[in-house]
Short mmCIF file of C-alpha atoms in Angstrom, two decimals:
data_model
loop_
_atom_site.label_atom_id
_atom_site.label_comp_id
_atom_site.label_asym_id
_atom_site.label_seq_id
_atom_site.Cartn_x
_atom_site.Cartn_y
_atom_site.Cartn_z
CA ALA A 28 -6.42 -15.62 -6.49
CA GLN A 29 -4.83 -14.37 -3.34
CA SER A 30 -6.91 -12.37 -0.91
CA VAL A 31 -6.33 -10.78 2.48
CA THR A 32 -8.87 -10.30 5.24
CA GLN A 33 -8.31 -8.04 8.21
CA LEU A 34 -10.75 -8.76 11.01
CA GLY A 35 -11.98 -5.59 12.65
CA SER A 36 -11.90 -2.24 10.91
CA HIS A 37 -11.41 -0.51 14.28
CA VAL A 38 -9.57 -1.74 17.36
CA SER A 39 -9.29 0.22 20.58
CA VAL A 40 -6.86 -0.59 23.39
CA SER A 41 -5.65 1.13 26.51
CA GLU A 42 -2.12 2.42 26.78
CA GLY A 43 0.09 -0.41 28.04
CA ALA A 44 -2.29 -3.15 26.87
CA LEU A 45 -1.57 -5.84 24.32
CA VAL A 46 -2.15 -4.95 20.70
CA LEU A 47 -3.48 -7.72 18.45
CA LEU A 48 -4.42 -6.98 14.85
CA ARG A 49 -5.67 -9.90 12.83
CA CYS A 50 -4.85 -10.82 9.23
CA ASN A 51 -5.81 -13.93 7.30
CA TYR A 52 -4.74 -14.72 3.76
CA SER A 53 -6.28 -17.08 1.26
CA SER A 54 -5.26 -20.71 1.31
CA SER A 55 -2.38 -20.76 -1.16
CA VAL A 56 0.83 -20.12 0.74
CA PRO A 57 2.24 -16.73 -0.17
CA PRO A 58 5.98 -16.25 -0.32
CA TYR A 59 5.81 -12.79 1.20
CA LEU A 60 3.50 -11.16 3.68
CA PHE A 61 3.70 -7.57 4.89
CA TRP A 62 2.38 -5.28 7.55
CA TYR A 63 2.33 -1.57 6.83
CA VAL A 64 1.42 1.35 9.09
CA GLN A 65 -0.13 4.64 7.99
CA TYR A 66 -0.09 7.65 10.25
CA PRO A 67 -2.57 10.46 9.54
CA ASN A 68 -1.88 12.35 6.33
CA GLN A 69 1.12 10.19 5.48
CA GLY A 70 1.95 7.37 3.10
CA LEU A 71 2.28 3.73 4.08
CA GLN A 72 5.43 2.69 5.91
CA LEU A 73 6.72 -0.88 6.12
CA LEU A 74 6.46 -2.38 9.62
CA LEU A 75 7.69 -5.87 8.87
CA LYS A 76 7.92 -8.53 6.17
CA TYR A 77 7.64 -12.33 6.21
CA THR A 78 9.87 -14.08 3.69
CA SER A 79 9.62 -17.72 4.90
CA ALA A 80 13.02 -17.52 6.62
CA ALA A 81 11.38 -17.49 10.07
CA THR A 82 7.77 -17.75 11.17
CA LEU A 83 8.14 -15.05 13.84
CA VAL A 84 9.05 -11.74 12.32
CA LYS A 85 10.14 -8.71 14.29
CA GLY A 86 9.53 -5.25 12.96
CA ILE A 87 9.98 -1.65 13.93
CA ASN A 88 8.52 0.04 17.01
CA GLY A 89 8.27 -3.23 18.98
CA PHE A 90 5.80 -4.94 16.65
CA GLU A 91 6.04 -8.55 15.60
CA ALA A 92 3.95 -10.97 13.56
CA GLU A 93 3.75 -14.74 13.45
CA PHE A 94 3.09 -16.69 10.27
CA LYS A 95 0.83 -19.70 10.96
CA LYS A 96 0.30 -21.84 7.89
CA SER A 97 -2.28 -24.09 9.57
CA GLU A 98 -4.43 -21.07 10.38
CA THR A 99 -3.57 -19.08 7.22
CA SER A 100 -2.87 -16.17 9.54
CA PHE A 101 -0.29 -13.45 9.98
CA HIS A 102 -1.45 -11.53 13.05
CA LEU A 103 0.38 -8.44 14.26
CA THR A 104 1.11 -7.99 17.96
CA LYS A 105 2.79 -5.61 20.36
CA PRO A 106 3.03 -6.38 24.08
CA SER A 107 2.39 -2.84 25.31
CA ALA A 108 0.60 -0.13 23.34
CA HIS A 109 1.86 3.44 23.25
CA MET A 110 -0.16 6.48 22.32
CA SER A 111 2.10 6.90 19.30
CA ASP A 112 0.88 3.55 17.91
CA ALA A 113 -2.46 5.09 17.00
CA ALA A 114 -2.61 4.69 13.22
CA GLU A 115 -4.08 2.53 10.50
CA TYR A 116 -2.47 -0.83 9.81
CA PHE A 117 -2.57 -2.76 6.57
CA CYS A 118 -1.75 -6.39 5.90
CA ALA A 119 -0.63 -7.28 2.37
CA VAL A 120 0.37 -10.35 0.39
CA SER A 121 2.70 -10.48 -2.57
CA VAL A 122 1.60 -11.87 -5.91
CA LYS A 123 3.37 -12.42 -9.19
CA LEU A 124 3.49 -9.50 -11.54
CA GLY A 125 0.51 -9.70 -13.85
CA GLY A 126 -0.95 -12.59 -11.90
CA SER A 127 -3.62 -10.52 -10.23
CA GLN A 128 -5.21 -7.12 -10.32
CA GLY A 129 -2.82 -5.91 -7.64
CA ASN A 130 0.80 -6.75 -7.24
CA LEU A 131 0.50 -6.43 -3.51
CA ILE A 132 -2.97 -7.41 -2.39
CA PHE A 133 -3.93 -5.23 0.58
CA GLY A 134 -6.45 -5.82 3.30
CA LYS A 135 -8.89 -3.02 3.96
CA GLY A 136 -7.01 -1.84 7.02
CA THR A 137 -7.53 -1.71 10.78
CA LYS A 138 -7.58 1.60 12.57
CA LEU A 139 -5.96 1.34 15.99
CA SER A 140 -6.94 3.76 18.73
CA VAL A 141 -5.00 3.94 21.99
CA LYS A 142 -6.74 5.29 25.08
CA PRO A 143 -4.74 6.96 27.85
CA ASP B 9 13.15 6.76 3.65
CA ALA B 10 12.88 5.81 0.00
CA GLY B 11 13.27 8.82 -2.27
CA ILE B 12 9.74 9.20 -3.60
CA THR B 13 8.03 12.52 -4.11
CA GLN B 14 4.57 13.30 -5.38
CA SER B 15 3.33 16.55 -6.84
CA PRO B 16 1.15 18.35 -6.23
CA ARG B 17 0.40 17.32 -2.65
CA HIS B 18 -3.03 18.92 -2.74
CA LYS B 19 -5.23 19.88 -5.64
CA VAL B 20 -8.76 21.15 -6.07
CA THR B 21 -10.20 21.04 -9.55
CA GLU B 22 -13.52 21.15 -11.32
CA THR B 23 -15.46 18.39 -12.99
CA GLY B 24 -14.46 17.85 -16.60
CA THR B 25 -10.95 19.25 -16.37
CA PRO B 26 -7.86 17.13 -17.02
CA VAL B 27 -5.50 16.58 -14.11
CA THR B 28 -1.99 15.16 -14.05
CA LEU B 29 -0.27 13.87 -10.94
CA ARG B 30 3.44 13.23 -10.88
CA CYS B 31 5.50 10.64 -9.05
CA HIS B 32 9.26 10.98 -8.97
CA GLN B 33 11.73 8.46 -7.53
CA THR B 34 15.46 8.57 -6.95
CA GLU B 35 15.84 4.84 -6.15
CA ASN B 36 16.08 3.54 -9.73
CA HIS B 37 13.38 0.94 -9.01
CA ARG B 38 11.93 -0.68 -12.10
CA TYR B 39 8.34 -1.00 -10.90
CA MET B 40 6.04 1.90 -10.14
CA TYR B 41 2.40 1.92 -9.10
CA TRP B 42 -0.50 4.29 -8.66
CA TYR B 43 -3.11 3.56 -5.98
CA ARG B 44 -6.13 5.40 -4.74
CA GLN B 45 -7.24 5.23 -1.13
CA ASP B 46 -10.85 5.73 -0.10
CA PRO B 47 -12.57 5.07 3.23
CA GLY B 48 -13.94 1.55 3.36
CA HIS B 49 -12.07 0.46 0.24
CA GLY B 50 -8.48 0.41 1.40
CA LEU B 51 -5.91 0.73 -1.35
CA ARG B 52 -6.89 0.00 -4.92
CA LEU B 53 -4.44 -0.30 -7.77
CA ILE B 54 -5.07 2.01 -10.72
CA HIS B 55 -2.13 1.33 -13.05
CA TYR B 56 1.39 0.09 -12.74
CA SER B 57 4.57 0.21 -14.77
CA TYR B 58 7.22 -2.44 -15.19
CA GLY B 59 9.65 -0.33 -17.16
CA VAL B 60 9.99 2.73 -19.34
CA LYS B 61 6.98 2.86 -21.66
CA ASP B 62 5.66 -0.43 -20.17
CA THR B 63 2.42 -0.05 -18.27
CA ASP B 64 -0.62 -2.13 -17.42
CA LYS B 65 -4.05 -1.65 -15.91
CA GLY B 66 -4.98 -2.33 -12.35
CA GLU B 67 -8.26 -2.90 -10.59
CA VAL B 68 -9.77 0.58 -11.11
CA SER B 69 -8.23 1.96 -14.29
CA ASP B 70 -11.33 3.44 -15.99
CA GLY B 71 -10.96 7.20 -16.42
CA TYR B 72 -7.21 7.15 -15.78
CA SER B 73 -4.18 6.94 -18.03
CA VAL B 74 -0.48 6.78 -17.23
CA SER B 75 2.83 7.41 -18.87
CA ARG B 76 6.41 6.62 -18.05
CA SER B 77 9.01 8.14 -20.34
CA LYS B 78 11.85 7.95 -17.82
CA THR B 79 12.69 5.45 -15.10
CA GLU B 80 12.26 8.06 -12.39
CA ASP B 81 8.90 9.56 -13.40
CA PHE B 82 5.42 8.03 -13.52
CA LEU B 83 2.52 10.29 -14.44
CA LEU B 84 -1.14 9.67 -13.71
CA THR B 85 -3.69 11.59 -15.79
CA LEU B 86 -7.38 11.95 -15.11
CA GLU B 87 -8.60 12.65 -18.60
CA SER B 88 -11.81 14.38 -17.51
CA ALA B 89 -12.07 14.54 -13.74
CA THR B 90 -15.29 13.47 -12.03
CA SER B 91 -16.40 13.82 -8.42
CA SER B 92 -15.99 10.06 -7.96
CA GLN B 93 -12.27 10.55 -8.48
CA THR B 94 -11.99 12.65 -5.34
CA SER B 95 -9.51 10.60 -3.36
CA VAL B 96 -6.02 10.36 -1.98
CA TYR B 97 -3.57 9.06 -4.56
CA PHE B 98 -0.42 7.20 -3.64
CA CYS B 99 2.55 6.29 -5.75
CA ALA B 100 4.70 3.30 -4.85
CA ILE B 101 7.89 1.71 -6.13
CA SER B 102 9.36 -1.76 -5.85
CA GLU B 103 11.52 -4.42 -7.33
CA LEU B 104 10.70 -8.08 -7.86
CA THR B 105 12.06 -11.06 -6.01
CA SER B 106 14.06 -13.64 -7.92
CA GLY B 107 10.88 -15.71 -8.12
CA GLY B 108 8.92 -12.96 -9.82
CA PHE B 109 6.88 -11.87 -6.82
CA THR B 110 6.48 -8.25 -5.81
CA ASP B 111 8.92 -7.30 -3.09
CA THR B 112 8.43 -4.49 -0.59
CA GLN B 113 6.59 -1.51 -1.99
CA TYR B 114 7.73 1.92 -0.81
CA PHE B 115 5.13 4.64 -0.81
CA GLY B 116 5.16 8.33 -1.52
CA PRO B 117 3.45 10.88 0.76
CA GLY B 118 0.26 11.03 -1.31
CA THR B 119 -1.75 13.62 -3.24
CA ARG B 120 -5.12 14.72 -1.96
CA LEU B 121 -7.36 15.48 -4.94
CA THR B 122 -10.76 17.11 -4.67
CA VAL B 123 -13.00 17.31 -7.72
CA LEU B 124 -15.84 19.79 -7.34
#
């Protein structure tokens, strides 16, 4: 069964510093991978989606993620953090309907703090 | 933003009472989901629906039931609320890819439920 691991439940960076949020999926190659962002007291919002068309995926707000099959990773990066990036970020993998307990399998999330 | 609303947005109830949460969509998506979000657990799937009157259990379905009598509405009922069901509940909608995998899920704003 597919699984998703996000390394680090909390990440803190300074404003202007590189943001790197880590996500690893289980070994079977998923057709779709997602990053979502959740701001306080809001629902999840799609940041970007990997669909196998390109290994480097660009999303909203300057974020991008690179799919690396050899490392089973889909890490999220942003060159320069802004205060407004402070939020919780979720990595997710798509599964076939009925093939698992969750149709999108979510990681447990990484809370990003940005220091002035 | 996808047209998804949840009602109520906040609710406080007492142990043993039934509670119904409503999810309404205007996107005509076939698939609808109910998740709960708790600190340290991320998002966990409760139930999902793959069409009118077609529903299935998710990872944490005990104590919950669902109904979908119209494409646009998906109801979640806590038959007899317990304190362990205090949580934030999110509804999501999606379609499937041509290969049968779950495509992007779009989330509602959430319902914060407190069971005293």
